[in-house]
Amino acid sequence: MRARFQQFIVDSDTRQLLGDGKEIHLSTKAFDLLCVLLARRPNVVAKEDLLRQIWPDSHVVEANLNVVVSEVRRALADNAQAPRFIRTVHGVGFAFCGSAAEVENVSAAAVADGMRCWLVGKDRNFVLSEGDNIIGRDPSCSVCLDDPEVSRRHARIRIDSMRTSAVLEDLESTNGTLLGRSPVKAQMPLANGDVIHIGPVELRFRNGTGQVQETRRVRRKTR
């Protein structure tokens, strides 16, 4: 199974978890748990079922499962009180609650590296990852903009290397999102050079897939 969600990619064949293209270490049991929840998403997997699958030849107590769940949450920067990925169903079990998509016939590393996209800001650039990139004021956002007129979760850019596409979507922000001069009311495709306004903040979308830009030569005056 190969699946992607937001900036993460899980490859059960190579047993890798990638975040922003970099490998994130998980223990064997934690990786197994994440794969089970992804494979069964969005269904709730009972604690007893998880214990049987992750510890097939051992008898362990429920506390062991809670430790492994906590490890996965730390790796994904997830919060049990406001989960983006791992949801607790009290008295029953756990479920993967994020938006994930299968990646077929492409290695996780290739997908992560396949479509190079970034946003050019006034003071810095933001590299975009495969899957969902949330733009907002919240420090947990993929593109964090420290401006009071930017909503905590303002907009989303979804990168899909399989389809070589990038789309922009407003997340019901207070001050709106513009693509060029057009308000973003639904998902809108992005092209290289598009100007995006996140509230008052201007960003330029860049897509470097398959493009090799020559370095501009500096003309120096001769004396």
PDB file of C-alpha atoms in Angstrom:
ATOM      1  CA  MET A   1       0.000   0.000   0.000  1.00  0.00           C
ATOM      2  CA  ARG A   2       1.166   3.463  -0.861  1.00  0.00           C
ATOM      3  CA  ALA A   3      -0.941   6.333   0.449  1.00  0.00           C
ATOM      4  CA  ARG A   4      -0.499  10.058   0.779  1.00  0.00           C
ATOM      5  CA  PHE A   5      -2.159  12.550   3.120  1.00  0.00           C
ATOM      6  CA  GLN A   6      -1.234  16.211   3.411  1.00  0.00           C
ATOM      7  CA  GLN A   7       2.590  16.357   3.443  1.00  0.00           C
ATOM      8  CA  PHE A   8       2.982  12.678   4.344  1.00  0.00           C
ATOM      9  CA  ILE A   9       3.462   9.534   2.257  1.00  0.00           C
ATOM     10  CA  VAL A  10       3.312   5.989   3.662  1.00  0.00           C
ATOM     11  CA  ASP A  11       4.791   3.094   1.698  1.00  0.00           C
ATOM     12  CA  SER A  12       4.114  -0.290   3.298  1.00  0.00           C
ATOM     13  CA  ASP A  13       6.409  -2.090   0.805  1.00  0.00           C
ATOM     14  CA  THR A  14       9.505  -0.056   1.696  1.00  0.00           C
ATOM     15  CA  ARG A  15       8.178   0.526   5.236  1.00  0.00           C
ATOM     16  CA  GLN A  16       8.749   4.264   5.008  1.00  0.00           C
ATOM     17  CA  LEU A  17       6.913   7.275   6.349  1.00  0.00           C
ATOM     18  CA  LEU A  18       7.917  10.452   4.522  1.00  0.00           C
ATOM     19  CA  GLY A  19       7.073  13.972   5.600  1.00  0.00           C
ATOM     20  CA  ASP A  20       7.926  16.812   3.220  1.00  0.00           C
ATOM     21  CA  GLY A  21      10.063  14.274   1.345  1.00  0.00           C
ATOM     22  CA  LYS A  22      12.128  13.380   4.426  1.00  0.00           C
ATOM     23  CA  GLU A  23      11.937  10.047   6.204  1.00  0.00           C
ATOM     24  CA  ILE A  24      10.318  10.033   9.655  1.00  0.00           C
ATOM     25  CA  HIS A  25      11.320   7.224  11.990  1.00  0.00           C
ATOM     26  CA  LEU A  26       8.590   5.024  13.462  1.00  0.00           C
ATOM     27  CA  SER A  27       8.995   1.876  15.521  1.00  0.00           C
ATOM     28  CA  THR A  28       7.862  -1.360  13.884  1.00  0.00           C
ATOM     29  CA  LYS A  29       4.621  -1.509  15.867  1.00  0.00           C
ATOM     30  CA  ALA A  30       3.808   2.161  15.273  1.00  0.00           C
ATOM     31  CA  PHE A  31       4.300   1.760  11.530  1.00  0.00           C
ATOM     32  CA  ASP A  32       2.091  -1.346  11.538  1.00  0.00           C
ATOM     33  CA  LEU A  33      -0.640   0.550  13.393  1.00  0.00           C
ATOM     34  CA  LEU A  34      -0.576   3.438  10.925  1.00  0.00           C
ATOM     35  CA  CYS A  35      -0.819   1.032   7.971  1.00  0.00           C
ATOM     36  CA  VAL A  36      -3.775  -0.821   9.512  1.00  0.00           C
ATOM     37  CA  LEU A  37      -5.683   2.405  10.189  1.00  0.00           C
ATOM     38  CA  LEU A  38      -4.963   3.717   6.694  1.00  0.00           C
ATOM     39  CA  ALA A  39      -6.060   0.451   5.075  1.00  0.00           C
ATOM     40  CA  ARG A  40      -9.324   0.415   7.052  1.00  0.00           C
ATOM     41  CA  ARG A  41     -10.077   4.149   6.783  1.00  0.00           C
ATOM     42  CA  PRO A  42     -12.502   5.724   7.546  1.00  0.00           C
ATOM     43  CA  ASN A  43     -13.830   2.781   9.580  1.00  0.00           C
ATOM     44  CA  VAL A  44     -13.130   2.460  13.264  1.00  0.00           C
ATOM     45  CA  VAL A  45     -10.784  -0.423  14.103  1.00  0.00           C
ATOM     46  CA  ALA A  46     -11.577  -2.024  17.457  1.00  0.00           C
ATOM     47  CA  LYS A  47      -8.842  -2.137  20.079  1.00  0.00           C
ATOM     48  CA  GLU A  48      -9.073  -5.918  20.257  1.00  0.00           C
ATOM     49  CA  ASP A  49      -8.597  -6.141  16.488  1.00  0.00           C
ATOM     50  CA  LEU A  50      -5.564  -3.855  16.613  1.00  0.00           C
ATOM     51  CA  LEU A  51      -4.007  -5.854  19.429  1.00  0.00           C
ATOM     52  CA  ARG A  52      -4.410  -9.078  17.414  1.00  0.00           C
ATOM     53  CA  GLN A  53      -2.940  -7.600  14.234  1.00  0.00           C
ATOM     54  CA  ILE A  54      -0.024  -5.699  15.745  1.00  0.00           C
ATOM     55  CA  TRP A  55       0.940  -8.255  18.394  1.00  0.00           C
ATOM     56  CA  PRO A  56      -0.199 -11.533  16.740  1.00  0.00           C
ATOM     57  CA  ASP A  57       1.983 -13.821  18.856  1.00  0.00           C
ATOM     58  CA  SER A  58       1.930 -11.954  22.149  1.00  0.00           C
ATOM     59  CA  HIS A  59      -0.522 -11.098  24.873  1.00  0.00           C
ATOM     60  CA  VAL A  60      -0.267  -7.386  25.678  1.00  0.00           C
ATOM     61  CA  VAL A  61      -2.450  -4.982  27.609  1.00  0.00           C
ATOM     62  CA  GLU A  62      -4.339  -2.011  26.202  1.00  0.00           C
ATOM     63  CA  ALA A  63      -1.746   0.394  27.597  1.00  0.00           C
ATOM     64  CA  ASN A  64       0.756  -0.882  25.000  1.00  0.00           C
ATOM     65  CA  LEU A  65      -1.642   0.106  22.234  1.00  0.00           C
ATOM     66  CA  ASN A  66      -2.056   3.590  23.700  1.00  0.00           C
ATOM     67  CA  VAL A  67       1.725   4.055  23.723  1.00  0.00           C
ATOM     68  CA  VAL A  68       1.967   3.127  20.039  1.00  0.00           C
ATOM     69  CA  VAL A  69      -0.929   5.425  19.105  1.00  0.00           C
ATOM     70  CA  SER A  70       0.826   8.286  20.911  1.00  0.00           C
ATOM     71  CA  GLU A  71       4.021   7.581  18.956  1.00  0.00           C
ATOM     72  CA  VAL A  72       2.173   7.811  15.634  1.00  0.00           C
ATOM     73  CA  ARG A  73       0.514  11.062  16.703  1.00  0.00           C
ATOM     74  CA  ARG A  74       3.864  12.596  17.640  1.00  0.00           C
ATOM     75  CA  ALA A  75       5.341  11.619  14.277  1.00  0.00           C
ATOM     76  CA  LEU A  76       2.419  13.240  12.437  1.00  0.00           C
ATOM     77  CA  ALA A  77       2.246  16.280  14.768  1.00  0.00           C
ATOM     78  CA  ASP A  78      -1.341  15.237  15.500  1.00  0.00           C
ATOM     79  CA  ASN A  79      -3.425  16.251  18.511  1.00  0.00           C
ATOM     80  CA  ALA A  80      -5.705  13.813  20.316  1.00  0.00           C
ATOM     81  CA  GLN A  81      -8.078  16.642  21.331  1.00  0.00           C
ATOM     82  CA  ALA A  82      -8.330  18.071  17.788  1.00  0.00           C
ATOM     83  CA  PRO A  83      -7.223  15.176  15.546  1.00  0.00           C
ATOM     84  CA  ARG A  84      -6.314  15.655  11.910  1.00  0.00           C
ATOM     85  CA  PHE A  85      -5.380  12.004  11.326  1.00  0.00           C
ATOM     86  CA  ILE A  86      -5.945   9.611  14.256  1.00  0.00           C
ATOM     87  CA  ARG A  87      -9.361   9.781  15.908  1.00  0.00           C
ATOM     88  CA  THR A  88     -10.131   8.085  19.230  1.00  0.00           C
ATOM     89  CA  VAL A  89     -13.520   6.424  19.537  1.00  0.00           C
ATOM     90  CA  HIS A  90     -13.789   5.997  23.290  1.00  0.00           C
ATOM     91  CA  GLY A  91     -14.590   2.504  24.421  1.00  0.00           C
ATOM     92  CA  VAL A  92     -14.241   1.133  20.884  1.00  0.00           C
ATOM     93  CA  GLY A  93     -10.967   1.857  19.112  1.00  0.00           C
ATOM     94  CA  PHE A  94      -9.267   4.209  16.657  1.00  0.00           C
ATOM     95  CA  ALA A  95      -9.840   5.469  13.112  1.00  0.00           C
ATOM     96  CA  PHE A  96      -7.870   7.345  10.469  1.00  0.00           C
ATOM     97  CA  CYS A  97      -9.910  10.517   9.936  1.00  0.00           C
ATOM     98  CA  GLY A  98      -7.729  12.447   7.471  1.00  0.00           C
ATOM     99  CA  SER A  99      -8.109  12.744   3.715  1.00  0.00           C
ATOM    100  CA  ALA A 100      -5.821  10.155   2.101  1.00  0.00           C
ATOM    101  CA  ALA A 101      -5.323   8.869  -1.433  1.00  0.00           C
ATOM    102  CA  GLU A 102      -3.743   5.710  -2.805  1.00  0.00           C
ATOM    103  CA  VAL A 103      -0.625   6.082  -4.930  1.00  0.00           C
ATOM    104  CA  GLU A 104      -0.299   3.249  -7.431  1.00  0.00           C
ATOM    105  CA  ASN A 105       2.747   2.102  -9.413  1.00  0.00           C
ATOM    106  CA  VAL A 106       4.930   4.977  -8.242  1.00  0.00           C
ATOM    107  CA  SER A 107       7.399   4.739  -5.382  1.00  0.00           C
ATOM    108  CA  ALA A 108       6.802   7.031  -2.437  1.00  0.00           C
ATOM    109  CA  ALA A 109      10.103   8.790  -2.970  1.00  0.00           C
ATOM    110  CA  ALA A 110       9.327   9.391  -6.639  1.00  0.00           C
ATOM    111  CA  VAL A 111       5.943  10.922  -5.845  1.00  0.00           C
ATOM    112  CA  ALA A 112       7.450  13.119  -3.178  1.00  0.00           C
ATOM    113  CA  ASP A 113      10.079  14.333  -5.632  1.00  0.00           C
ATOM    114  CA  GLY A 114       8.030  14.206  -8.827  1.00  0.00           C
ATOM    115  CA  MET A 115       6.355  17.617  -8.937  1.00  0.00           C
ATOM    116  CA  ARG A 116       8.386  20.474  -7.561  1.00  0.00           C
ATOM    117  CA  CYS A 117       6.119  23.317  -6.505  1.00  0.00           C
ATOM    118  CA  TRP A 118       6.656  26.250  -4.213  1.00  0.00           C
ATOM    119  CA  LEU A 119       5.229  29.641  -3.229  1.00  0.00           C
ATOM    120  CA  VAL A 120       7.294  32.815  -3.518  1.00  0.00           C
ATOM    121  CA  GLY A 121       6.566  35.322  -0.756  1.00  0.00           C
ATOM    122  CA  LYS A 122       7.922  38.752   0.018  1.00  0.00           C
ATOM    123  CA  ASP A 123      10.512  37.553   2.497  1.00  0.00           C
ATOM    124  CA  ARG A 124      10.732  33.789   1.964  1.00  0.00           C
ATOM    125  CA  ASN A 125       9.749  30.838  -0.215  1.00  0.00           C
ATOM    126  CA  PHE A 126       7.569  27.902   0.849  1.00  0.00           C
ATOM    127  CA  VAL A 127       8.179  24.462  -0.650  1.00  0.00           C
ATOM    128  CA  LEU A 128       4.904  22.595  -1.301  1.00  0.00           C
ATOM    129  CA  SER A 129       4.585  18.871  -0.651  1.00  0.00           C
ATOM    130  CA  GLU A 130       2.655  16.092  -2.333  1.00  0.00           C
ATOM    131  CA  GLY A 131      -0.962  16.112  -1.151  1.00  0.00           C
ATOM    132  CA  ASP A 132      -2.591  18.836   0.930  1.00  0.00           C
ATOM    133  CA  ASN A 133      -0.703  21.992   1.919  1.00  0.00           C
ATOM    134  CA  ILE A 134      -2.670  24.109   4.382  1.00  0.00           C
ATOM    135  CA  ILE A 135      -2.000  27.859   4.328  1.00  0.00           C
ATOM    136  CA  GLY A 136      -2.850  29.864   7.412  1.00  0.00           C
ATOM    137  CA  ARG A 137      -1.799  31.612  10.599  1.00  0.00           C
ATOM    138  CA  ASP A 138      -1.683  28.465  12.721  1.00  0.00           C
ATOM    139  CA  PRO A 139       1.919  27.303  13.346  1.00  0.00           C
ATOM    140  CA  SER A 140       0.923  23.750  12.364  1.00  0.00           C
ATOM    141  CA  CYS A 141       0.076  24.853   8.795  1.00  0.00           C
ATOM    142  CA  SER A 142       2.350  23.781   5.957  1.00  0.00           C
ATOM    143  CA  VAL A 143       2.578  27.451   4.912  1.00  0.00           C
ATOM    144  CA  CYS A 144       2.451  29.555   8.063  1.00  0.00           C
ATOM    145  CA  LEU A 145       1.746  33.276   7.506  1.00  0.00           C
ATOM    146  CA  ASP A 146       2.079  35.438  10.607  1.00  0.00           C
ATOM    147  CA  ASP A 147      -0.505  38.085   9.730  1.00  0.00           C
ATOM    148  CA  PRO A 148      -3.624  38.947  11.821  1.00  0.00           C
ATOM    149  CA  GLU A 149      -5.759  39.207   8.662  1.00  0.00           C
ATOM    150  CA  VAL A 150      -4.939  35.615   7.677  1.00  0.00           C
ATOM    151  CA  SER A 151      -7.274  32.953   9.105  1.00  0.00           C
ATOM    152  CA  ARG A 152      -5.803  30.135  11.194  1.00  0.00           C
ATOM    153  CA  ARG A 153      -6.620  27.663   8.380  1.00  0.00           C
ATOM    154  CA  HIS A 154      -7.133  29.979   5.420  1.00  0.00           C
ATOM    155  CA  ALA A 155      -6.659  28.020   2.187  1.00  0.00           C
ATOM    156  CA  ARG A 156      -5.363  24.753   0.773  1.00  0.00           C
ATOM    157  CA  ILE A 157      -3.174  23.843  -2.193  1.00  0.00           C
ATOM    158  CA  ARG A 158      -3.350  20.198  -3.248  1.00  0.00           C
ATOM    159  CA  ILE A 159      -0.422  18.806  -5.249  1.00  0.00           C
ATOM    160  CA  ASP A 160      -1.067  15.634  -7.263  1.00  0.00           C
ATOM    161  CA  SER A 161       2.041  14.330  -9.028  1.00  0.00           C
ATOM    162  CA  MET A 162       0.108  11.479 -10.607  1.00  0.00           C
ATOM    163  CA  ARG A 163      -2.042  13.990 -12.504  1.00  0.00           C
ATOM    164  CA  THR A 164       0.652  16.703 -12.553  1.00  0.00           C
ATOM    165  CA  SER A 165      -1.907  19.094 -11.126  1.00  0.00           C
ATOM    166  CA  ALA A 166      -2.139  21.713  -8.402  1.00  0.00           C
ATOM    167  CA  VAL A 167      -5.445  23.172  -7.192  1.00  0.00           C
ATOM    168  CA  LEU A 168      -6.250  26.016  -4.816  1.00  0.00           C
ATOM    169  CA  GLU A 169      -9.218  26.038  -2.439  1.00  0.00           C
ATOM    170  CA  ASP A 170     -10.395  28.585   0.150  1.00  0.00           C
ATOM    171  CA  LEU A 171     -11.217  27.114   3.581  1.00  0.00           C
ATOM    172  CA  GLU A 172     -14.065  29.507   4.465  1.00  0.00           C
ATOM    173  CA  SER A 173     -11.539  32.138   5.505  1.00  0.00           C
ATOM    174  CA  THR A 174     -12.608  35.455   7.009  1.00  0.00           C
ATOM    175  CA  ASN A 175     -10.928  37.712   4.432  1.00  0.00           C
ATOM    176  CA  GLY A 176     -11.050  35.426   1.411  1.00  0.00           C
ATOM    177  CA  THR A 177      -8.577  34.074  -1.122  1.00  0.00           C
ATOM    178  CA  LEU A 178      -7.921  35.512  -4.582  1.00  0.00           C
ATOM    179  CA  LEU A 179      -6.368  33.844  -7.612  1.00  0.00           C
ATOM    180  CA  GLY A 180      -5.262  36.805  -9.655  1.00  0.00           C
ATOM    181  CA  ARG A 181      -8.279  39.080  -9.252  1.00  0.00           C
ATOM    182  CA  SER A 182     -10.829  36.271  -8.985  1.00  0.00           C
ATOM    183  CA  PRO A 183     -12.253  35.233  -5.593  1.00  0.00           C
ATOM    184  CA  VAL A 184     -11.713  31.537  -4.950  1.00  0.00           C
ATOM    185  CA  LYS A 185     -15.189  30.054  -4.441  1.00  0.00           C
ATOM    186  CA  ALA A 186     -14.377  26.476  -5.462  1.00  0.00           C
ATOM    187  CA  GLN A 187     -11.289  24.460  -6.350  1.00  0.00           C
ATOM    188  CA  MET A 188      -9.263  26.338  -8.974  1.00  0.00           C
ATOM    189  CA  PRO A 189      -6.307  24.933 -10.950  1.00  0.00           C
ATOM    190  CA  LEU A 190      -2.948  26.638 -10.556  1.00  0.00           C
ATOM    191  CA  ALA A 191      -0.447  27.413 -13.292  1.00  0.00           C
ATOM    192  CA  ASN A 192       3.164  28.484 -13.062  1.00  0.00           C
ATOM    193  CA  GLY A 193       3.359  32.189 -12.214  1.00  0.00           C
ATOM    194  CA  ASP A 194      -0.158  32.547 -10.780  1.00  0.00           C
ATOM    195  CA  VAL A 195      -0.512  35.229  -8.105  1.00  0.00           C
ATOM    196  CA  ILE A 196      -2.438  34.217  -4.982  1.00  0.00           C
ATOM    197  CA  HIS A 197      -3.696  36.607  -2.306  1.00  0.00           C
ATOM    198  CA  ILE A 198      -4.207  35.042   1.112  1.00  0.00           C
ATOM    199  CA  GLY A 199      -6.035  37.917   2.746  1.00  0.00           C
ATOM    200  CA  PRO A 200      -3.495  40.767   2.356  1.00  0.00           C
ATOM    201  CA  VAL A 201      -0.510  38.474   1.723  1.00  0.00           C
ATOM    202  CA  GLU A 202       0.637  38.035  -1.889  1.00  0.00           C
ATOM    203  CA  LEU A 203       2.235  34.749  -2.963  1.00  0.00           C
ATOM    204  CA  ARG A 204       3.339  33.595  -6.404  1.00  0.00           C
ATOM    205  CA  PHE A 205       2.917  29.937  -7.355  1.00  0.00           C
ATOM    206  CA  ARG A 206       5.816  28.242  -9.069  1.00  0.00           C
ATOM    207  CA  ASN A 207       5.865  24.822 -10.715  1.00  0.00           C
ATOM    208  CA  GLY A 208       9.334  23.674 -11.695  1.00  0.00           C
ATOM    209  CA  THR A 209       8.431  20.215 -13.032  1.00  0.00           C
ATOM    210  CA  GLY A 210      10.416  19.515 -16.167  1.00  0.00           C
ATOM    211  CA  GLN A 211      11.658  23.089 -16.383  1.00  0.00           C
ATOM    212  CA  VAL A 212      15.296  24.041 -16.390  1.00  0.00           C
ATOM    213  CA  GLN A 213      15.741  27.782 -16.137  1.00  0.00           C
ATOM    214  CA  GLU A 214      19.007  29.233 -17.282  1.00  0.00           C
ATOM    215  CA  THR A 215      20.893  31.471 -14.909  1.00  0.00           C
ATOM    216  CA  ARG A 216      20.742  35.070 -16.043  1.00  0.00           C
ATOM    217  CA  ARG A 217      24.183  36.467 -16.781  1.00  0.00           C
ATOM    218  CA  VAL A 218      25.074  39.692 -14.992  1.00  0.00           C
ATOM    219  CA  ARG A 219      26.326  42.362 -17.352  1.00  0.00           C
ATOM    220  CA  ARG A 220      29.158  44.271 -15.746  1.00  0.00           C
ATOM    221  CA  LYS A 221      30.255  47.670 -16.951  1.00  0.00           C
ATOM    222  CA  THR A 222      33.782  47.871 -18.248  1.00  0.00           C
ATOM    223  CA  ARG A 223      35.957  50.793 -17.330  1.00  0.00           C
TER     224      ARG A 223
END
